[in-house]
Short mmCIF file of C-alpha atoms and ligand atoms in Angstrom, two decimals:
data_model
loop_
_atom_site.label_atom_id
_atom_site.label_comp_id
_atom_site.label_asym_id
_atom_site.label_seq_id
_atom_site.Cartn_x
_atom_site.Cartn_y
_atom_site.Cartn_z
CA MET A 101 -20.58 38.57 -57.95
CA ARG A 102 -19.79 38.14 -61.66
CA LEU A 103 -22.09 35.78 -63.54
CA ASP A 104 -19.31 33.43 -64.73
CA ARG A 105 -18.06 33.09 -61.15
CA PHE A 106 -21.60 32.48 -59.91
CA LEU A 107 -21.95 29.67 -62.47
CA ALA A 108 -18.61 28.13 -61.51
CA GLU A 109 -19.68 28.16 -57.83
CA THR A 110 -23.10 26.62 -58.40
CA THR A 111 -22.61 24.11 -61.26
CA PRO A 112 -19.97 21.52 -62.23
CA LEU A 113 -18.74 24.04 -64.86
CA SER A 114 -15.30 25.60 -64.64
CA ARG A 115 -15.06 29.35 -65.19
CA SER A 116 -14.10 28.89 -68.87
CA GLN A 117 -16.89 26.31 -69.44
CA ALA A 118 -19.27 28.79 -67.80
CA LYS A 119 -18.23 31.43 -70.33
CA LYS A 120 -18.98 28.97 -73.17
CA ALA A 121 -22.40 28.12 -71.68
CA LEU A 122 -23.12 31.85 -71.50
CA ALA A 123 -22.03 32.39 -75.12
CA GLN A 124 -24.34 29.55 -76.20
CA GLY A 125 -27.32 31.25 -74.54
CA GLU A 126 -27.80 28.54 -71.88
CA VAL A 127 -28.05 30.99 -68.99
CA THR A 128 -30.85 33.29 -67.91
CA LEU A 129 -30.70 36.10 -65.37
CA ASP A 130 -34.10 37.11 -64.00
CA GLY A 131 -35.72 35.34 -66.96
CA ASP A 132 -33.64 36.92 -69.76
CA VAL A 133 -30.85 35.18 -71.67
CA VAL A 134 -27.56 36.85 -70.73
CA LYS A 135 -24.30 36.23 -72.58
CA GLN A 136 -21.90 38.58 -70.78
CA ALA A 137 -19.65 36.79 -68.29
CA ALA A 138 -19.06 40.06 -66.44
CA SER A 139 -22.76 40.68 -65.71
CA GLN A 140 -23.32 41.22 -62.00
CA VAL A 141 -25.62 38.89 -60.06
CA ALA A 142 -27.58 40.73 -57.36
CA ASP A 143 -28.31 38.98 -54.05
CA ASP A 144 -31.96 38.40 -54.98
CA ALA A 145 -31.35 37.59 -58.70
CA ARG A 146 -32.76 34.39 -60.27
CA VAL A 147 -30.10 32.61 -62.31
CA ALA A 148 -30.86 29.47 -64.31
CA TRP A 149 -28.66 27.20 -66.43
CA ARG A 150 -30.46 25.05 -69.03
CA GLY A 151 -33.71 25.96 -67.28
CA GLU A 152 -32.58 24.87 -63.81
CA ARG A 153 -32.52 27.48 -61.03
CA LEU A 154 -29.09 27.82 -59.38
CA MET A 155 -28.45 28.69 -55.73
CA LEU A 156 -25.18 29.57 -53.98
CA VAL A 157 -24.31 26.93 -51.42
CA GLY A 158 -22.63 29.16 -48.81
CA LEU A 159 -20.02 27.98 -46.36
CA ARG A 160 -20.02 24.32 -45.37
CA TYR A 161 -18.84 22.49 -42.26
CA VAL A 162 -18.53 18.72 -42.24
CA MET A 163 -17.48 15.97 -39.83
CA LEU A 164 -16.03 12.77 -41.33
CA HIS A 165 -15.28 9.46 -39.62
CA LYS A 166 -12.08 8.82 -41.55
CA PRO A 167 -11.18 5.20 -42.27
CA ALA A 168 -7.55 4.05 -42.53
CA GLY A 169 -6.10 4.33 -46.05
CA VAL A 170 -7.66 7.73 -46.72
CA GLU A 171 -5.52 10.84 -47.03
CA CYS A 172 -6.26 14.33 -45.67
CA SER A 173 -4.72 15.92 -48.73
CA ALA A 174 -6.04 18.28 -51.39
CA ARG A 175 -3.96 16.63 -54.13
CA ARG A 176 -4.77 13.29 -55.71
CA GLY A 177 -2.11 10.74 -54.82
CA LEU A 178 -1.81 7.07 -53.96
CA TYR A 179 -4.80 7.01 -51.61
CA ALA A 180 -8.42 8.13 -51.70
CA ARG A 181 -8.82 11.65 -50.33
CA ALA A 182 -11.08 12.61 -47.43
CA VAL A 183 -13.04 14.97 -49.73
CA ASP A 184 -13.76 12.05 -52.08
CA LEU A 185 -15.94 10.54 -49.32
CA ILE A 186 -18.10 13.67 -48.99
CA ASP A 187 -21.13 13.48 -51.24
CA LEU A 188 -21.83 17.22 -51.55
CA PRO A 189 -21.74 19.46 -54.63
CA LYS A 190 -18.25 20.91 -55.15
CA ALA A 191 -16.89 18.81 -52.27
CA GLU A 192 -13.36 19.43 -53.54
CA ARG A 193 -13.67 22.97 -52.17
CA LEU A 194 -13.70 21.59 -48.65
CA HIS A 195 -10.35 21.41 -46.88
CA PRO A 196 -9.43 19.21 -43.93
CA VAL A 197 -9.27 21.34 -40.79
CA GLY A 198 -6.29 19.67 -39.13
CA ARG A 199 -4.98 16.50 -40.71
CA LEU A 200 -4.80 12.87 -39.70
CA ASP A 201 -2.13 10.50 -41.01
CA VAL A 202 -3.25 8.05 -43.67
CA ASP A 203 -3.27 5.18 -41.12
CA THR A 204 -5.08 7.15 -38.41
CA THR A 205 -8.85 6.72 -38.14
CA GLY A 206 -11.43 9.02 -36.56
CA LEU A 207 -12.80 12.51 -36.50
CA VAL A 208 -11.79 14.91 -39.28
CA LEU A 209 -13.43 18.28 -39.83
CA LEU A 210 -13.65 19.76 -43.33
CA SER A 211 -14.78 23.21 -44.37
CA ASP A 212 -14.47 25.90 -47.01
CA ASP A 213 -14.47 28.59 -44.30
CA GLY A 214 -10.82 29.54 -43.88
CA GLN A 215 -11.42 31.80 -40.87
CA TRP A 216 -13.26 29.07 -39.01
CA ALA A 217 -10.51 26.58 -39.87
CA HIS A 218 -8.00 28.99 -38.40
CA ARG A 219 -10.02 29.25 -35.18
CA VAL A 220 -10.08 25.46 -34.85
CA THR A 221 -6.39 24.90 -35.56
CA SER A 222 -4.70 28.02 -34.20
CA PRO A 223 -2.17 26.93 -31.54
CA ARG A 224 -3.00 30.12 -29.61
CA ARG A 225 -6.52 28.82 -28.97
CA GLY A 226 -5.29 25.40 -27.84
CA CYS A 227 -8.37 23.46 -28.98
CA PRO A 228 -8.19 20.00 -27.29
CA LYS A 229 -8.02 16.89 -29.47
CA THR A 230 -8.34 13.45 -27.92
CA TYR A 231 -6.76 10.32 -29.36
CA ARG A 232 -6.97 6.67 -28.43
CA ALA A 233 -3.73 4.86 -29.15
CA ASN A 234 -2.74 1.23 -29.15
CA LEU A 235 0.94 1.03 -28.29
CA GLY A 236 3.60 -1.33 -29.57
CA ARG A 237 4.83 -2.02 -26.01
CA PRO A 238 3.06 -2.15 -22.64
CA LEU A 239 2.97 1.10 -20.66
CA ALA A 240 2.22 0.53 -16.98
CA GLY A 241 3.54 1.11 -13.44
CA GLU A 242 6.42 3.52 -13.09
CA ALA A 243 6.89 3.92 -16.84
CA LEU A 244 3.26 5.02 -17.13
CA ALA A 245 3.61 7.45 -14.21
CA ASN A 246 6.75 8.90 -15.83
CA ALA A 247 5.00 9.26 -19.19
CA VAL A 248 1.99 10.99 -17.59
CA ALA A 249 4.35 13.45 -15.86
CA ALA A 250 6.52 14.01 -18.95
CA PHE A 251 3.52 14.67 -21.19
CA ARG A 252 1.98 16.96 -18.57
CA GLU A 253 5.19 19.02 -18.42
CA GLY A 254 5.89 18.94 -22.14
CA ILE A 255 8.60 17.08 -24.00
CA LEU A 256 11.05 18.10 -26.70
CA LEU A 257 10.29 16.25 -29.91
CA ASP A 258 13.06 15.21 -32.26
CA GLY A 259 14.21 18.17 -34.39
CA GLU A 260 12.14 20.78 -32.49
CA THR A 261 13.19 23.63 -30.25
CA THR A 262 10.08 24.18 -28.12
CA PRO A 263 8.54 21.54 -25.87
CA THR A 264 5.04 20.24 -26.48
CA ARG A 265 2.22 21.90 -24.58
CA PRO A 266 0.91 20.14 -21.49
CA ALA A 267 -0.99 17.02 -22.57
CA GLU A 268 -3.12 14.60 -20.58
CA LEU A 269 -2.35 10.88 -20.75
CA LYS A 270 -4.62 8.17 -19.30
CA SER A 271 -4.15 4.42 -19.33
CA LEU A 272 -7.06 2.37 -20.73
CA GLY A 273 -5.31 -1.00 -20.58
CA PRO A 274 -1.78 -2.50 -20.67
CA GLN A 275 -1.11 -1.16 -24.21
CA ASP A 276 -4.02 1.22 -24.71
CA VAL A 277 -4.06 4.90 -23.78
CA ARG A 278 -6.07 8.05 -24.27
CA LEU A 279 -4.09 11.25 -24.93
CA THR A 280 -5.44 14.80 -25.14
CA ILE A 281 -3.22 17.38 -26.83
CA HIS A 282 -3.81 21.09 -27.38
CA GLU A 283 -1.82 21.67 -30.57
CA GLY A 284 -1.30 19.83 -33.83
CA ARG A 285 2.32 19.33 -34.74
CA TYR A 286 3.35 17.00 -37.54
CA HIS A 287 2.78 13.34 -36.48
CA GLN A 288 2.59 14.70 -32.94
CA VAL A 289 1.10 11.71 -31.11
CA ARG A 290 3.35 9.17 -32.81
CA ARG A 291 6.42 11.33 -32.10
CA MET A 292 5.45 11.83 -28.46
CA PHE A 293 5.36 8.09 -27.86
CA ALA A 294 8.56 7.60 -29.86
CA ALA A 295 10.19 10.17 -27.55
CA ILE A 296 9.49 7.93 -24.54
CA GLY A 297 10.76 4.77 -26.24
CA ASN A 298 7.39 3.32 -27.28
CA HIS A 299 5.52 3.42 -30.57
CA VAL A 300 1.95 3.82 -31.76
CA ALA A 301 0.59 0.73 -33.49
CA ALA A 302 -2.91 2.16 -34.11
CA LEU A 303 -4.31 5.65 -33.64
CA HIS A 304 -7.88 6.94 -33.58
CA ARG A 305 -9.06 10.54 -33.01
CA GLU A 306 -12.10 10.58 -30.76
CA THR A 307 -12.77 14.30 -30.31
CA VAL A 308 -11.95 17.77 -31.60
CA GLY A 309 -12.98 20.47 -29.13
CA PRO A 310 -16.51 19.61 -27.98
CA LEU A 311 -17.23 17.41 -31.03
CA THR A 312 -17.32 13.62 -30.93
CA LEU A 313 -18.15 11.12 -33.66
CA GLY A 314 -21.21 9.82 -31.81
CA ASP A 315 -22.67 6.95 -33.83
CA LEU A 316 -21.25 8.09 -37.17
CA PRO A 317 -19.98 4.89 -38.85
CA GLU A 318 -16.49 4.61 -40.31
CA GLY A 319 -16.52 6.29 -43.73
CA GLY A 320 -19.66 8.26 -42.78
CA TRP A 321 -19.98 12.05 -42.72
CA ARG A 322 -22.51 14.70 -41.75
CA GLU A 323 -22.81 18.48 -41.81
CA LEU A 324 -22.27 20.23 -38.47
CA THR A 325 -25.17 21.99 -36.80
CA GLU A 326 -25.05 25.76 -36.35
CA ALA A 327 -24.37 25.28 -32.65
CA GLU A 328 -21.44 22.95 -33.41
CA VAL A 329 -19.94 25.48 -35.83
CA ALA A 330 -20.40 28.27 -33.28
CA ALA A 331 -18.73 26.19 -30.55
CA PHE A 332 -15.27 27.09 -31.87
N1 URA B 58 -0.72 12.65 -34.35
C1 URA B 58 -0.19 11.72 -35.16
O1 URA B 58 0.91 11.27 -34.95
N2 URA B 58 -0.93 11.30 -36.21
C2 URA B 58 -2.17 11.74 -36.47
O2 URA B 58 -2.80 11.29 -37.43
C3 URA B 58 -2.71 12.70 -35.63
C4 URA B 58 -1.97 13.15 -34.57
#
């Protein structure tokens, strides 16, 4: 890897700031001051900036318990972004792996490993995601039985041409349900309930694949274990 890129990956410096730091003699490679941005950094090289040894961070995998009012977006907008809650160096390099709406709470995965993200979200793999929803209207008796059957068979969402994949709906109370889906279409859960004449008042994602939030508090995050990463 080029030295300027190594610096941009391991410090708060941008690539052009890294070039300036190099020109000012702030960087050493294996103990010698190096000024050439194009110098190659070997796997076992020792790089230091202003005397501090730098290490590549590698790929990162994070679980966040997203609060309401936080956006799963890379761009800065009206709301705080999920990455802003992750206290890791270069957190902005992490991307949400499957998004939640701004009002939805619960489990969000973030990573800078694009291939892993693809494995988690690829519709072909059908990774299950479980949501708990509070509905605007009661859903019980025959209406509940009809909804369970409709979601199991798949329904056509407004503006789409292919039905949803089989999904599992369970009643938890007169207006509370648990729904497991195996894909991630835009606003899918809200649109599924709209399609049966109800609406979602509050939505929380409990699981993604085998992962659950456990006792992670709202707003809290942690890195995944190797076994959790390998589970997808
Ligand atoms: N489905 C939705 O409608 N919203 C979410 O945030 C997630 C799934």
